[in-house]
Amino acid sequence: MIWNEILCLGDSITTGARDRYKRCYPMELARLMTEKTGEFYFCHDHGVCGETSSDLLRRVWGAAKSHKDANIAIVMIGTNDTQINTPEHIYKDNLRQIISVLQLHGMKVVVATLPKLGFTPLYLNNIDKIEVYNSVIKDLCLEMGVEICEVTNTEKYYIDGVHYSHEGYNHLAKLFANKILSLNGG
């Protein structure tokens, strides 16, 4: 049997918070990739609710090392950085180190842009940081030769201004599957 592993790193959006079936985009991505390619895919969900880019940086080496057969890593992090107002230069350095660790472990890295936040009291004060972080993501990915997956215009799937419905996580999975398949000429 041919199998493929994808490492998915991020926060509550990665782990599928609020999904009515307790699923997440990594589960849906594995299903979609298996359907589209005829090969078995498994996505390791390394999302942690409430995590910032600094938190992810602390654990990325262990996550990458524990999944040495993963050829692809998806990173979607930064929403919680807006809540604590992480300075742009710190966010950029965190992301640079995260990407570098994944590349050192031989993974092709895909970084997702951050979706606009809906109205939610926890993120209200620093909502403009999403644009700032997305600019960092685009510049850094270009500089490091890393793929970007745009997740703009996904707000219609929100259930609380931050997290997605089951349909929303399926939509994210579709965006990631299309990006991955385009990398492989499929």
PDB file of N, CA, C and O in Angstrom, residues 64-108:
ATOM      1  N   ALA A  64       7.912  17.639  14.303  1.00  0.00           N
ATOM      2  CA  ALA A  64       8.547  17.252  13.044  1.00  0.00           C
ATOM      3  C   ALA A  64       9.336  15.956  13.204  1.00  0.00           C
ATOM      4  O   ALA A  64       9.249  15.058  12.361  1.00  0.00           O
ATOM      5  N   LYS A  65      10.059  15.847  14.294  1.00  0.00           N
ATOM      6  CA  LYS A  65      10.879  14.650  14.533  1.00  0.00           C
ATOM      7  C   LYS A  65      10.003  13.403  14.721  1.00  0.00           C
ATOM      8  O   LYS A  65      10.359  12.316  14.290  1.00  0.00           O
ATOM      9  N   SER A  66       8.850  13.577  15.357  1.00  0.00           N
ATOM     10  CA  SER A  66       7.989  12.420  15.615  1.00  0.00           C
ATOM     11  C   SER A  66       7.219  11.961  14.372  1.00  0.00           C
ATOM     12  O   SER A  66       6.594  10.905  14.389  1.00  0.00           O
ATOM     13  N   HIS A  67       7.276  12.739  13.306  1.00  0.00           N
ATOM     14  CA  HIS A  67       6.585  12.372  12.056  1.00  0.00           C
ATOM     15  C   HIS A  67       7.556  12.478  10.892  1.00  0.00           C
ATOM     16  O   HIS A  67       7.312  13.179   9.910  1.00  0.00           O
ATOM     17  N   LYS A  68       8.641  11.760  10.997  1.00  0.00           N
ATOM     18  CA  LYS A  68       9.724  11.850  10.015  1.00  0.00           C
ATOM     19  C   LYS A  68       9.314  11.364   8.623  1.00  0.00           C
ATOM     20  O   LYS A  68       9.995  11.662   7.644  1.00  0.00           O
ATOM     21  N   ASP A  69       8.212  10.625   8.520  1.00  0.00           N
ATOM     22  CA  ASP A  69       7.759  10.171   7.208  1.00  0.00           C
ATOM     23  C   ASP A  69       6.831  11.166   6.508  1.00  0.00           C
ATOM     24  O   ASP A  69       6.422  10.932   5.375  1.00  0.00           O
ATOM     25  N   ALA A  70       6.495  12.256   7.200  1.00  0.00           N
ATOM     26  CA  ALA A  70       5.649  13.280   6.578  1.00  0.00           C
ATOM     27  C   ALA A  70       6.485  14.061   5.564  1.00  0.00           C
ATOM     28  O   ALA A  70       7.578  14.518   5.868  1.00  0.00           O
ATOM     29  N   ASN A  71       5.966  14.179   4.355  1.00  0.00           N
ATOM     30  CA  ASN A  71       6.652  14.931   3.305  1.00  0.00           C
ATOM     31  C   ASN A  71       6.176  16.368   3.212  1.00  0.00           C
ATOM     32  O   ASN A  71       6.838  17.204   2.618  1.00  0.00           O
ATOM     33  N   ILE A  72       4.995  16.616   3.766  1.00  0.00           N
ATOM     34  CA  ILE A  72       4.375  17.937   3.676  1.00  0.00           C
ATOM     35  C   ILE A  72       3.981  18.388   5.073  1.00  0.00           C
ATOM     36  O   ILE A  72       3.497  17.590   5.877  1.00  0.00           O
ATOM     37  N   ALA A  73       4.170  19.675   5.333  1.00  0.00           N
ATOM     38  CA  ALA A  73       3.703  20.279   6.588  1.00  0.00           C
ATOM     39  C   ALA A  73       2.858  21.500   6.238  1.00  0.00           C
ATOM     40  O   ALA A  73       3.235  22.294   5.374  1.00  0.00           O
ATOM     41  N   ILE A  74       1.723  21.597   6.900  1.00  0.00           N
ATOM     42  CA  ILE A  74       0.855  22.769   6.755  1.00  0.00           C
ATOM     43  C   ILE A  74       0.917  23.544   8.065  1.00  0.00           C
ATOM     44  O   ILE A  74       0.749  22.971   9.141  1.00  0.00           O
ATOM     45  N   VAL A  75       1.167  24.841   7.949  1.00  0.00           N
ATOM     46  CA  VAL A  75       1.244  25.704   9.125  1.00  0.00           C
ATOM     47  C   VAL A  75       0.151  26.767   9.002  1.00  0.00           C
ATOM     48  O   VAL A  75       0.077  27.470   7.991  1.00  0.00           O
ATOM     49  N   MET A  76      -0.685  26.862  10.027  1.00  0.00           N
ATOM     50  CA  MET A  76      -1.714  27.907  10.084  1.00  0.00           C
ATOM     51  C   MET A  76      -1.720  28.426  11.517  1.00  0.00           C
ATOM     52  O   MET A  76      -2.338  27.829  12.399  1.00  0.00           O
ATOM     53  N   ILE A  77      -0.989  29.517  11.738  1.00  0.00           N
ATOM     54  CA  ILE A  77      -0.815  30.039  13.100  1.00  0.00           C
ATOM     55  C   ILE A  77      -0.783  31.563  13.076  1.00  0.00           C
ATOM     56  O   ILE A  77      -0.264  32.147  12.127  1.00  0.00           O
ATOM     57  N   GLY A  78      -1.349  32.169  14.094  1.00  0.00           N
ATOM     58  CA  GLY A  78      -1.288  33.625  14.215  1.00  0.00           C
ATOM     59  C   GLY A  78      -2.535  34.264  14.779  1.00  0.00           C
ATOM     60  O   GLY A  78      -2.492  35.387  15.277  1.00  0.00           O
ATOM     61  N   THR A  79      -3.656  33.560  14.721  1.00  0.00           N
ATOM     62  CA  THR A  79      -4.898  34.147  15.223  1.00  0.00           C
ATOM     63  C   THR A  79      -4.783  34.540  16.690  1.00  0.00           C
ATOM     64  O   THR A  79      -5.166  35.647  17.080  1.00  0.00           O
ATOM     65  N   ASN A  80      -4.208  33.677  17.506  1.00  0.00           N
ATOM     66  CA  ASN A  80      -4.072  33.989  18.930  1.00  0.00           C
ATOM     67  C   ASN A  80      -2.977  35.017  19.205  1.00  0.00           C
ATOM     68  O   ASN A  80      -2.985  35.662  20.249  1.00  0.00           O
ATOM     69  N   ASP A  81      -2.071  35.188  18.254  1.00  0.00           N
ATOM     70  CA  ASP A  81      -1.073  36.254  18.380  1.00  0.00           C
ATOM     71  C   ASP A  81      -1.756  37.622  18.360  1.00  0.00           C
ATOM     72  O   ASP A  81      -1.295  38.556  19.008  1.00  0.00           O
ATOM     73  N   THR A  82      -2.865  37.734  17.623  1.00  0.00           N
ATOM     74  CA  THR A  82      -3.585  39.010  17.593  1.00  0.00           C
ATOM     75  C   THR A  82      -4.146  39.342  18.970  1.00  0.00           C
ATOM     76  O   THR A  82      -4.176  40.500  19.365  1.00  0.00           O
ATOM     77  N   GLN A  83      -4.561  38.322  19.685  1.00  0.00           N
ATOM     78  CA  GLN A  83      -5.165  38.530  21.009  1.00  0.00           C
ATOM     79  C   GLN A  83      -4.161  39.122  21.994  1.00  0.00           C
ATOM     80  O   GLN A  83      -4.504  39.969  22.796  1.00  0.00           O
ATOM     81  N   ILE A  84      -2.898  38.683  21.909  1.00  0.00           N
ATOM     82  CA  ILE A  84      -1.891  39.199  22.854  1.00  0.00           C
ATOM     83  C   ILE A  84      -1.034  40.290  22.219  1.00  0.00           C
ATOM     84  O   ILE A  84      -0.107  40.787  22.845  1.00  0.00           O
ATOM     85  N   ASN A  85      -1.359  40.648  20.962  1.00  0.00           N
ATOM     86  CA  ASN A  85      -0.671  41.719  20.251  1.00  0.00           C
ATOM     87  C   ASN A  85       0.828  41.436  20.090  1.00  0.00           C
ATOM     88  O   ASN A  85       1.677  42.279  20.397  1.00  0.00           O
ATOM     89  N   THR A  86       1.155  40.247  19.610  1.00  0.00           N
ATOM     90  CA  THR A  86       2.547  39.896  19.350  1.00  0.00           C
ATOM     91  C   THR A  86       3.123  40.873  18.331  1.00  0.00           C
ATOM     92  O   THR A  86       2.534  41.054  17.263  1.00  0.00           O
ATOM     93  N   PRO A  87       4.260  41.499  18.635  1.00  0.00           N
ATOM     94  CA  PRO A  87       4.868  42.421  17.674  1.00  0.00           C
ATOM     95  C   PRO A  87       5.217  41.701  16.365  1.00  0.00           C
ATOM     96  O   PRO A  87       5.579  40.519  16.368  1.00  0.00           O
ATOM     97  N   GLU A  88       5.136  42.438  15.284  1.00  0.00           N
ATOM     98  CA  GLU A  88       5.366  41.897  13.946  1.00  0.00           C
ATOM     99  C   GLU A  88       6.722  41.202  13.833  1.00  0.00           C
ATOM    100  O   GLU A  88       6.817  40.115  13.253  1.00  0.00           O
ATOM    101  N   HIS A  89       7.767  41.797  14.368  1.00  0.00           N
ATOM    102  CA  HIS A  89       9.103  41.206  14.228  1.00  0.00           C
ATOM    103  C   HIS A  89       9.226  39.888  14.989  1.00  0.00           C
ATOM    104  O   HIS A  89       9.938  38.982  14.553  1.00  0.00           O
ATOM    105  N   ILE A  90       8.521  39.756  16.085  1.00  0.00           N
ATOM    106  CA  ILE A  90       8.541  38.488  16.834  1.00  0.00           C
ATOM    107  C   ILE A  90       7.745  37.424  16.081  1.00  0.00           C
ATOM    108  O   ILE A  90       8.188  36.284  15.947  1.00  0.00           O
ATOM    109  N   TYR A  91       6.581  37.801  15.571  1.00  0.00           N
ATOM    110  CA  TYR A  91       5.786  36.860  14.773  1.00  0.00           C
ATOM    111  C   TYR A  91       6.601  36.362  13.582  1.00  0.00           C
ATOM    112  O   TYR A  91       6.654  35.165  13.298  1.00  0.00           O
ATOM    113  N   LYS A  92       7.277  37.281  12.900  1.00  0.00           N
ATOM    114  CA  LYS A  92       8.080  36.917  11.729  1.00  0.00           C
ATOM    115  C   LYS A  92       9.207  35.964  12.109  1.00  0.00           C
ATOM    116  O   LYS A  92       9.450  34.968  11.419  1.00  0.00           O
ATOM    117  N   ASP A  93       9.911  36.242  13.198  1.00  0.00           N
ATOM    118  CA  ASP A  93      10.998  35.364  13.616  1.00  0.00           C
ATOM    119  C   ASP A  93      10.472  33.991  14.020  1.00  0.00           C
ATOM    120  O   ASP A  93      11.077  32.971  13.681  1.00  0.00           O
ATOM    121  N   ASN A  94       9.351  33.966  14.740  1.00  0.00           N
ATOM    122  CA  ASN A  94       8.746  32.676  15.106  1.00  0.00           C
ATOM    123  C   ASN A  94       8.431  31.864  13.861  1.00  0.00           C
ATOM    124  O   ASN A  94       8.758  30.673  13.772  1.00  0.00           O
ATOM    125  N   LEU A  95       7.785  32.499  12.896  1.00  0.00           N
ATOM    126  CA  LEU A  95       7.395  31.809  11.672  1.00  0.00           C
ATOM    127  C   LEU A  95       8.622  31.349  10.884  1.00  0.00           C
ATOM    128  O   LEU A  95       8.659  30.226  10.368  1.00  0.00           O
ATOM    129  N   ARG A  96       9.646  32.184  10.823  1.00  0.00           N
ATOM    130  CA  ARG A  96      10.882  31.821  10.108  1.00  0.00           C
ATOM    131  C   ARG A  96      11.500  30.560  10.737  1.00  0.00           C
ATOM    132  O   ARG A  96      11.901  29.637  10.033  1.00  0.00           O
ATOM    133  N   GLN A  97      11.559  30.522  12.050  1.00  0.00           N
ATOM    134  CA  GLN A  97      12.138  29.360  12.722  1.00  0.00           C
ATOM    135  C   GLN A  97      11.275  28.112  12.549  1.00  0.00           C
ATOM    136  O   GLN A  97      11.797  27.013  12.349  1.00  0.00           O
ATOM    137  N   ILE A  98       9.968  28.267  12.611  1.00  0.00           N
ATOM    138  CA  ILE A  98       9.053  27.132  12.412  1.00  0.00           C
ATOM    139  C   ILE A  98       9.268  26.536  11.013  1.00  0.00           C
ATOM    140  O   ILE A  98       9.428  25.325  10.855  1.00  0.00           O
ATOM    141  N   ILE A  99       9.277  27.398  10.003  1.00  0.00           N
ATOM    142  CA  ILE A  99       9.476  26.941   8.625  1.00  0.00           C
ATOM    143  C   ILE A  99      10.835  26.264   8.482  1.00  0.00           C
ATOM    144  O   ILE A  99      10.946  25.190   7.877  1.00  0.00           O
ATOM    145  N   SER A 100      11.862  26.866   9.049  1.00  0.00           N
ATOM    146  CA  SER A 100      13.216  26.310   8.937  1.00  0.00           C
ATOM    147  C   SER A 100      13.310  24.922   9.547  1.00  0.00           C
ATOM    148  O   SER A 100      13.933  24.019   8.967  1.00  0.00           O
ATOM    149  N   VAL A 101      12.696  24.728  10.709  1.00  0.00           N
ATOM    150  CA  VAL A 101      12.711  23.410  11.359  1.00  0.00           C
ATOM    151  C   VAL A 101      12.044  22.373  10.462  1.00  0.00           C
ATOM    152  O   VAL A 101      12.561  21.267  10.274  1.00  0.00           O
ATOM    153  N   LEU A 102      10.912  22.721   9.885  1.00  0.00           N
ATOM    154  CA  LEU A 102      10.198  21.786   9.017  1.00  0.00           C
ATOM    155  C   LEU A 102      11.014  21.465   7.774  1.00  0.00           C
ATOM    156  O   LEU A 102      11.081  20.310   7.341  1.00  0.00           O
ATOM    157  N   GLN A 103      11.660  22.469   7.206  1.00  0.00           N
ATOM    158  CA  GLN A 103      12.516  22.238   6.047  1.00  0.00           C
ATOM    159  C   GLN A 103      13.717  21.372   6.407  1.00  0.00           C
ATOM    160  O   GLN A 103      14.107  20.506   5.633  1.00  0.00           O
ATOM    161  N   LEU A 104      14.302  21.607   7.576  1.00  0.00           N
ATOM    162  CA  LEU A 104      15.430  20.785   8.022  1.00  0.00           C
ATOM    163  C   LEU A 104      15.042  19.313   8.141  1.00  0.00           C
ATOM    164  O   LEU A 104      15.880  18.433   7.966  1.00  0.00           O
ATOM    165  N   HIS A 105      13.777  19.072   8.432  1.00  0.00           N
ATOM    166  CA  HIS A 105      13.270  17.699   8.533  1.00  0.00           C
ATOM    167  C   HIS A 105      12.787  17.173   7.170  1.00  0.00           C
ATOM    168  O   HIS A 105      12.112  16.145   7.098  1.00  0.00           O
ATOM    169  N   GLY A 106      13.100  17.893   6.099  1.00  0.00           N
ATOM    170  CA  GLY A 106      12.822  17.423   4.744  1.00  0.00           C
ATOM    171  C   GLY A 106      11.400  17.588   4.263  1.00  0.00           C
ATOM    172  O   GLY A 106      10.993  16.936   3.306  1.00  0.00           O
ATOM    173  N   MET A 107      10.642  18.456   4.913  1.00  0.00           N
ATOM    174  CA  MET A 107       9.235  18.625   4.531  1.00  0.00           C
ATOM    175  C   MET A 107       9.051  19.815   3.605  1.00  0.00           C
ATOM    176  O   MET A 107       9.707  20.838   3.758  1.00  0.00           O
ATOM    177  N   LYS A 108       8.150  19.640   2.646  1.00  0.00           N
ATOM    178  CA  LYS A 108       7.690  20.764   1.833  1.00  0.00           C
ATOM    179  C   LYS A 108       6.663  21.486   2.699  1.00  0.00           C
ATOM    180  O   LYS A 108       5.750  20.863   3.226  1.00  0.00           O
TER     181      LYS A 108
END
